Amino acid sequence: MKTIGLIGGLSWESTADYYKYINQGMMNKLGGLNSAKCLLYSCNFEEVVRLQKAGAWKEAAAILADAARKLEAGGCDMLLICTNTMHVVAQEVQEAVSIPLLHIVDTTVARIKSKGLRAIGVLGTRYTMEQSFYCDRLREQGLEVIIPEEADRIRIHDIIFEELCKGELKAESRAEYTAIIDRLRAQGAEGIILGCTEIPLLIKQKDVDVPIFDTTLIHAEAAVEFALSSEMPMLQEAQ
C-alpha cells in the first residue's frame, strides 16, 4: 500500500470528508480493519484565503509547495490537493516534488466520461468558475462546460465562504443552489460538477434530478485506487 499525502485544511470541513472517504474506501477494498497509510498537512485556511482575495497566487503556491515537500519528506508516494480552487497552483506544487500529484479535474473527467456525458455544468468558487485553470482543463479533455450567470456565481461563492467553510448548512442556501442547477440544466447541462469540495456538504444526489459529480469523493476514490496499484498514475499534463 502506497502512502497518500493530503494537502488539506482548505477548508478543514471538506478535508475531514477526504480522510473519511479514503479510509472507508480502503476498508471496502481490503476488508477487515484495513485503513489508509496517509499523512495530512493542514494549512491555515485564513492565510490562504487572504492571498486568494489579493490575487497573490505566487505566494499561495509557495505555501502549498512547502506542504508538498514536507509530505514527500515524510514518506508519501503521492499527493492530493484537497480543494478544487487551489489546483490553480497545481503545476507549481507538482514541480516542487518528485512524487505524482493526482489532479482533481482529471479524476473527475474520467468519472464523467464513464457515464457517457459531454455537456457539464460547473459550480465552485468564482476563481474556479471564472479562471482558465479549471474549465479550460475540462474543455481540453473533450467536455462542453457551462457555468452559471454572474449573479449566480457571486451567490455560489459567497455561500461557500460565508457558510459552508464554517460548517453552516442552510436549507435556504440548498434551495438557491438547486435553483441554479435547474438553470444550468435548462442551458443543456447533462450533469453537474460540484467543483468545490465544500458543496457536497450541502448538495446530495437526492436534492436534484441531474447526475452530480462529488469531486471530494471522486478524488478520494482515485487516491485509494492509486495507493493499491502497482503502477504510477498516468496524469494529464497541465496545459
Tab-separated table of C-alpha atoms in Angstrom:
chain	number	residue	atom	x	y	z
A	1	MET	CA	0.000	0.000	0.000
A	2	LYS	CA	1.332	3.411	-1.003
A	3	THR	CA	1.238	6.345	1.396
A	4	ILE	CA	-1.136	9.169	0.453
A	5	GLY	CA	-0.168	12.773	1.173
A	6	LEU	CA	-3.029	15.196	1.769
A	7	ILE	CA	-2.620	18.960	1.476
A	8	GLY	CA	-5.704	19.876	3.463
A	9	GLY	CA	-7.299	22.475	5.673
A	10	LEU	CA	-8.664	24.245	2.596
A	11	SER	CA	-11.144	24.144	4.388
A	12	TRP	CA	-10.855	21.561	7.164
A	13	GLU	CA	-14.598	20.832	6.827
A	14	SER	CA	-14.072	19.068	3.486
A	15	THR	CA	-10.664	17.677	4.488
A	16	ALA	CA	-12.451	15.661	7.173
A	17	ASP	CA	-14.512	14.049	4.407
A	18	TYR	CA	-11.361	13.258	2.424
A	19	TYR	CA	-9.972	11.383	5.414
A	20	LYS	CA	-13.248	9.527	5.945
A	21	TYR	CA	-13.731	8.594	2.282
A	22	ILE	CA	-10.146	7.415	1.820
A	23	ASN	CA	-10.269	5.174	4.869
A	24	GLN	CA	-13.742	3.873	4.027
A	25	GLY	CA	-12.523	3.119	0.518
A	26	MET	CA	-9.501	1.225	1.791
A	27	MET	CA	-11.653	-0.881	4.128
A	28	ASN	CA	-14.127	-1.590	1.320
A	29	LYS	CA	-11.306	-2.730	-0.959
A	30	LEU	CA	-9.346	-4.820	1.526
A	31	GLY	CA	-11.845	-5.701	4.245
A	32	GLY	CA	-11.047	-6.357	7.879
A	33	LEU	CA	-9.601	-3.430	9.789
A	34	ASN	CA	-7.586	-2.080	6.875
A	35	SER	CA	-7.206	1.686	6.677
A	36	ALA	CA	-5.110	4.033	4.571
A	37	LYS	CA	-1.482	4.923	5.080
A	38	CYS	CA	-1.661	8.705	4.832
A	39	LEU	CA	-0.141	11.927	6.080
A	40	LEU	CA	-2.074	15.195	6.361
A	41	TYR	CA	-0.621	18.683	6.195
A	42	SER	CA	-3.398	21.019	7.305
A	43	CYS	CA	-2.933	24.607	6.122
A	44	ASN	CA	-4.263	27.669	7.918
A	45	PHE	CA	-7.116	28.482	5.552
A	46	GLU	CA	-7.370	32.113	6.682
A	47	GLU	CA	-3.850	32.760	5.358
A	48	VAL	CA	-4.659	31.149	2.022
A	49	VAL	CA	-7.993	32.985	1.637
A	50	ARG	CA	-6.276	36.327	2.208
A	51	LEU	CA	-3.875	35.539	-0.625
A	52	GLN	CA	-6.734	34.405	-2.874
A	53	LYS	CA	-8.578	37.678	-2.351
A	54	ALA	CA	-5.401	39.619	-3.117
A	55	GLY	CA	-4.708	37.618	-6.263
A	56	ALA	CA	-1.379	36.629	-4.702
A	57	TRP	CA	-1.279	33.205	-6.286
A	58	LYS	CA	2.535	33.003	-6.295
A	59	GLU	CA	2.577	33.370	-2.521
A	60	ALA	CA	-0.247	30.856	-2.141
A	61	ALA	CA	1.660	28.431	-4.360
A	62	ALA	CA	4.663	28.737	-2.054
A	63	ILE	CA	2.555	27.666	0.946
A	64	LEU	CA	1.240	24.578	-0.834
A	65	ALA	CA	4.623	23.722	-2.346
A	66	ASP	CA	6.151	23.823	1.132
A	67	ALA	CA	3.431	21.477	2.371
A	68	ALA	CA	4.092	19.154	-0.560
A	69	ARG	CA	7.820	18.992	0.172
A	70	LYS	CA	7.146	18.182	3.816
A	71	LEU	CA	4.751	15.385	2.862
A	72	GLU	CA	7.282	13.939	0.436
A	73	ALA	CA	9.976	14.101	3.116
A	74	GLY	CA	7.568	12.264	5.422
A	75	GLY	CA	7.455	9.316	3.046
A	76	CYS	CA	4.391	9.956	0.901
A	77	ASP	CA	4.199	8.308	-2.515
A	78	MET	CA	1.595	10.647	-3.989
A	79	LEU	CA	-0.156	13.945	-3.266
A	80	LEU	CA	-3.689	15.304	-3.267
A	81	ILE	CA	-4.574	18.989	-3.015
A	82	CYS	CA	-7.827	18.682	-1.054
A	83	THR	CA	-9.639	21.530	-2.780
A	84	ASN	CA	-10.615	22.470	-6.325
A	85	THR	CA	-9.675	26.156	-6.228
A	86	MET	CA	-6.061	25.655	-5.225
A	87	HIS	CA	-5.462	23.476	-8.268
A	88	VAL	CA	-4.780	26.876	-9.802
A	89	VAL	CA	-1.244	26.265	-8.468
A	90	ALA	CA	-1.153	22.515	-9.165
A	91	GLN	CA	1.725	22.869	-11.607
A	92	GLU	CA	3.864	24.743	-9.074
A	93	VAL	CA	3.119	22.118	-6.417
A	94	GLN	CA	3.999	19.284	-8.781
A	95	GLU	CA	7.262	20.958	-9.731
A	96	ALA	CA	8.232	21.206	-6.040
A	97	VAL	CA	8.341	17.418	-5.560
A	98	SER	CA	9.266	14.220	-7.356
A	99	ILE	CA	6.145	12.247	-6.383
A	100	PRO	CA	2.978	12.490	-8.516
A	101	LEU	CA	0.115	14.872	-7.855
A	102	LEU	CA	-3.296	13.363	-8.586
A	103	HIS	CA	-5.230	16.191	-10.262
A	104	ILE	CA	-8.852	16.626	-9.192
A	105	VAL	CA	-10.026	17.654	-12.675
A	106	ASP	CA	-8.552	14.586	-14.352
A	107	THR	CA	-10.139	12.169	-11.899
A	108	THR	CA	-13.493	13.930	-12.311
A	109	VAL	CA	-13.304	13.906	-16.115
A	110	ALA	CA	-12.684	10.158	-16.064
A	111	ARG	CA	-15.849	9.643	-13.998
A	112	ILE	CA	-17.931	11.921	-16.242
A	113	LYS	CA	-16.772	10.140	-19.395
A	114	SER	CA	-17.553	6.764	-17.831
A	115	LYS	CA	-21.170	7.957	-17.662
A	116	GLY	CA	-21.165	8.967	-21.322
A	117	LEU	CA	-21.826	12.653	-20.623
A	118	ARG	CA	-20.396	15.546	-22.609
A	119	ALA	CA	-22.062	18.831	-21.550
A	120	ILE	CA	-21.338	19.589	-17.918
A	121	GLY	CA	-22.241	22.420	-15.545
A	122	VAL	CA	-19.693	23.634	-13.001
A	123	LEU	CA	-20.364	25.032	-9.525
A	124	GLY	CA	-17.440	26.294	-7.459
A	125	THR	CA	-15.737	29.382	-6.155
A	126	ARG	CA	-15.580	32.330	-8.537
A	127	TYR	CA	-11.883	31.519	-9.024
A	128	THR	CA	-12.770	28.021	-10.200
A	129	MET	CA	-15.688	29.049	-12.401
A	130	GLU	CA	-14.086	32.141	-13.937
A	131	GLN	CA	-10.356	31.460	-14.250
A	132	SER	CA	-8.948	29.301	-17.042
A	133	PHE	CA	-7.093	26.703	-14.949
A	134	TYR	CA	-10.205	24.618	-14.256
A	135	CYS	CA	-12.754	24.979	-17.043
A	136	ASP	CA	-10.116	25.010	-19.791
A	137	ARG	CA	-8.699	21.750	-18.459
A	138	LEU	CA	-12.186	20.254	-18.703
A	139	ARG	CA	-12.554	21.539	-22.267
A	140	GLU	CA	-9.135	20.203	-23.262
A	141	GLN	CA	-10.378	16.746	-22.331
A	142	GLY	CA	-13.407	16.987	-24.585
A	143	LEU	CA	-16.173	18.353	-22.360
A	144	GLU	CA	-18.536	21.213	-23.065
A	145	VAL	CA	-18.515	23.446	-19.985
A	146	ILE	CA	-21.462	25.536	-18.816
A	147	ILE	CA	-21.053	27.957	-15.916
A	148	PRO	CA	-23.741	29.973	-14.106
A	149	GLU	CA	-24.552	33.593	-14.871
A	150	GLU	CA	-22.582	36.229	-12.936
A	151	ALA	CA	-25.206	36.840	-10.235
A	152	ASP	CA	-25.404	33.107	-9.573
A	153	ARG	CA	-21.614	32.816	-9.494
A	154	ILE	CA	-21.425	35.532	-6.848
A	155	ARG	CA	-24.057	33.824	-4.709
A	156	ILE	CA	-22.438	30.391	-5.017
A	157	HIS	CA	-19.078	31.872	-3.986
A	158	ASP	CA	-20.489	33.781	-1.020
A	159	ILE	CA	-22.322	30.745	0.355
A	160	ILE	CA	-19.124	28.696	0.160
A	161	PHE	CA	-17.018	31.138	2.169
A	162	GLU	CA	-19.638	32.612	4.485
A	163	GLU	CA	-21.437	29.364	5.343
A	164	LEU	CA	-20.045	26.038	4.086
A	165	CYS	CA	-16.433	26.616	5.114
A	166	LYS	CA	-17.761	27.335	8.612
A	167	GLY	CA	-19.881	24.176	8.703
A	168	GLU	CA	-23.159	26.072	8.292
A	169	LEU	CA	-25.665	24.130	6.150
A	170	LYS	CA	-28.813	26.166	5.484
A	171	ALA	CA	-31.980	24.929	3.780
A	172	GLU	CA	-32.426	28.254	2.006
A	173	SER	CA	-28.914	28.045	0.540
A	174	ARG	CA	-29.603	24.496	-0.635
A	175	ALA	CA	-32.716	25.812	-2.383
A	176	GLU	CA	-30.648	28.548	-4.077
A	177	TYR	CA	-28.098	26.008	-5.303
A	178	THR	CA	-30.744	23.641	-6.648
A	179	ALA	CA	-32.390	26.540	-8.496
A	180	ILE	CA	-29.036	27.411	-10.076
A	181	ILE	CA	-28.578	23.767	-11.068
A	182	ASP	CA	-32.008	23.827	-12.710
A	183	ARG	CA	-30.943	26.864	-14.725
A	184	LEU	CA	-27.778	25.068	-15.857
A	185	ARG	CA	-29.888	22.105	-16.937
A	186	ALA	CA	-32.052	24.456	-18.976
A	187	GLN	CA	-28.861	25.582	-20.752
A	188	GLY	CA	-28.048	21.995	-21.701
A	189	ALA	CA	-26.008	20.627	-18.798
A	190	GLU	CA	-26.259	16.822	-18.669
A	191	GLY	CA	-24.518	16.659	-15.307
A	192	ILE	CA	-23.136	18.989	-12.646
A	193	ILE	CA	-19.623	19.092	-11.220
A	194	LEU	CA	-19.671	20.082	-7.555
A	195	GLY	CA	-16.383	21.849	-8.184
A	196	CYS	CA	-15.764	22.974	-4.636
A	197	THR	CA	-15.095	20.345	-2.007
A	198	GLU	CA	-17.468	22.095	0.412
A	199	ILE	CA	-20.505	22.000	-1.898
A	200	PRO	CA	-21.108	18.244	-1.375
A	201	LEU	CA	-21.619	19.039	2.301
A	202	LEU	CA	-24.814	20.823	1.218
A	203	ILE	CA	-25.921	19.238	-2.063
A	204	LYS	CA	-26.577	15.498	-2.376
A	205	GLN	CA	-27.821	13.472	-5.325
A	206	LYS	CA	-31.261	13.221	-3.714
A	207	ASP	CA	-31.611	17.004	-3.923
A	208	VAL	CA	-31.505	17.205	-7.734
A	209	ASP	CA	-32.697	15.262	-10.782
A	210	VAL	CA	-29.473	15.557	-12.765
A	211	PRO	CA	-26.289	13.492	-12.168
A	212	ILE	CA	-23.876	15.260	-9.832
A	213	PHE	CA	-20.160	14.653	-9.540
A	214	ASP	CA	-18.867	14.993	-5.980
A	215	THR	CA	-15.238	15.983	-6.531
A	216	THR	CA	-14.293	15.217	-2.918
A	217	LEU	CA	-15.492	11.622	-3.161
A	218	ILE	CA	-14.184	11.078	-6.700
A	219	HIS	CA	-10.724	12.418	-5.794
A	220	ALA	CA	-10.586	10.298	-2.640
A	221	GLU	CA	-11.640	7.143	-4.502
A	222	ALA	CA	-8.964	7.758	-7.135
A	223	ALA	CA	-6.385	8.091	-4.365
A	224	VAL	CA	-7.379	4.697	-2.963
A	225	GLU	CA	-7.100	3.103	-6.414
A	226	PHE	CA	-3.629	4.522	-6.889
A	227	ALA	CA	-2.496	3.593	-3.393
A	228	LEU	CA	-3.341	-0.033	-4.162
A	229	SER	CA	-1.998	-0.058	-7.735
A	230	SER	CA	1.365	-1.346	-8.839
A	231	GLU	CA	1.983	1.443	-11.321
A	232	MET	CA	2.365	5.193	-11.224
A	233	PRO	CA	-0.732	7.093	-12.424
A	234	MET	CA	-0.852	8.440	-15.968
A	235	LEU	CA	-1.605	12.080	-15.254
A	236	GLN	CA	-2.652	14.581	-17.893
A	237	GLU	CA	-0.066	17.324	-18.198
A	238	ALA	CA	-1.345	20.788	-17.360
A	239	GLN	CA	-1.579	22.962	-20.445
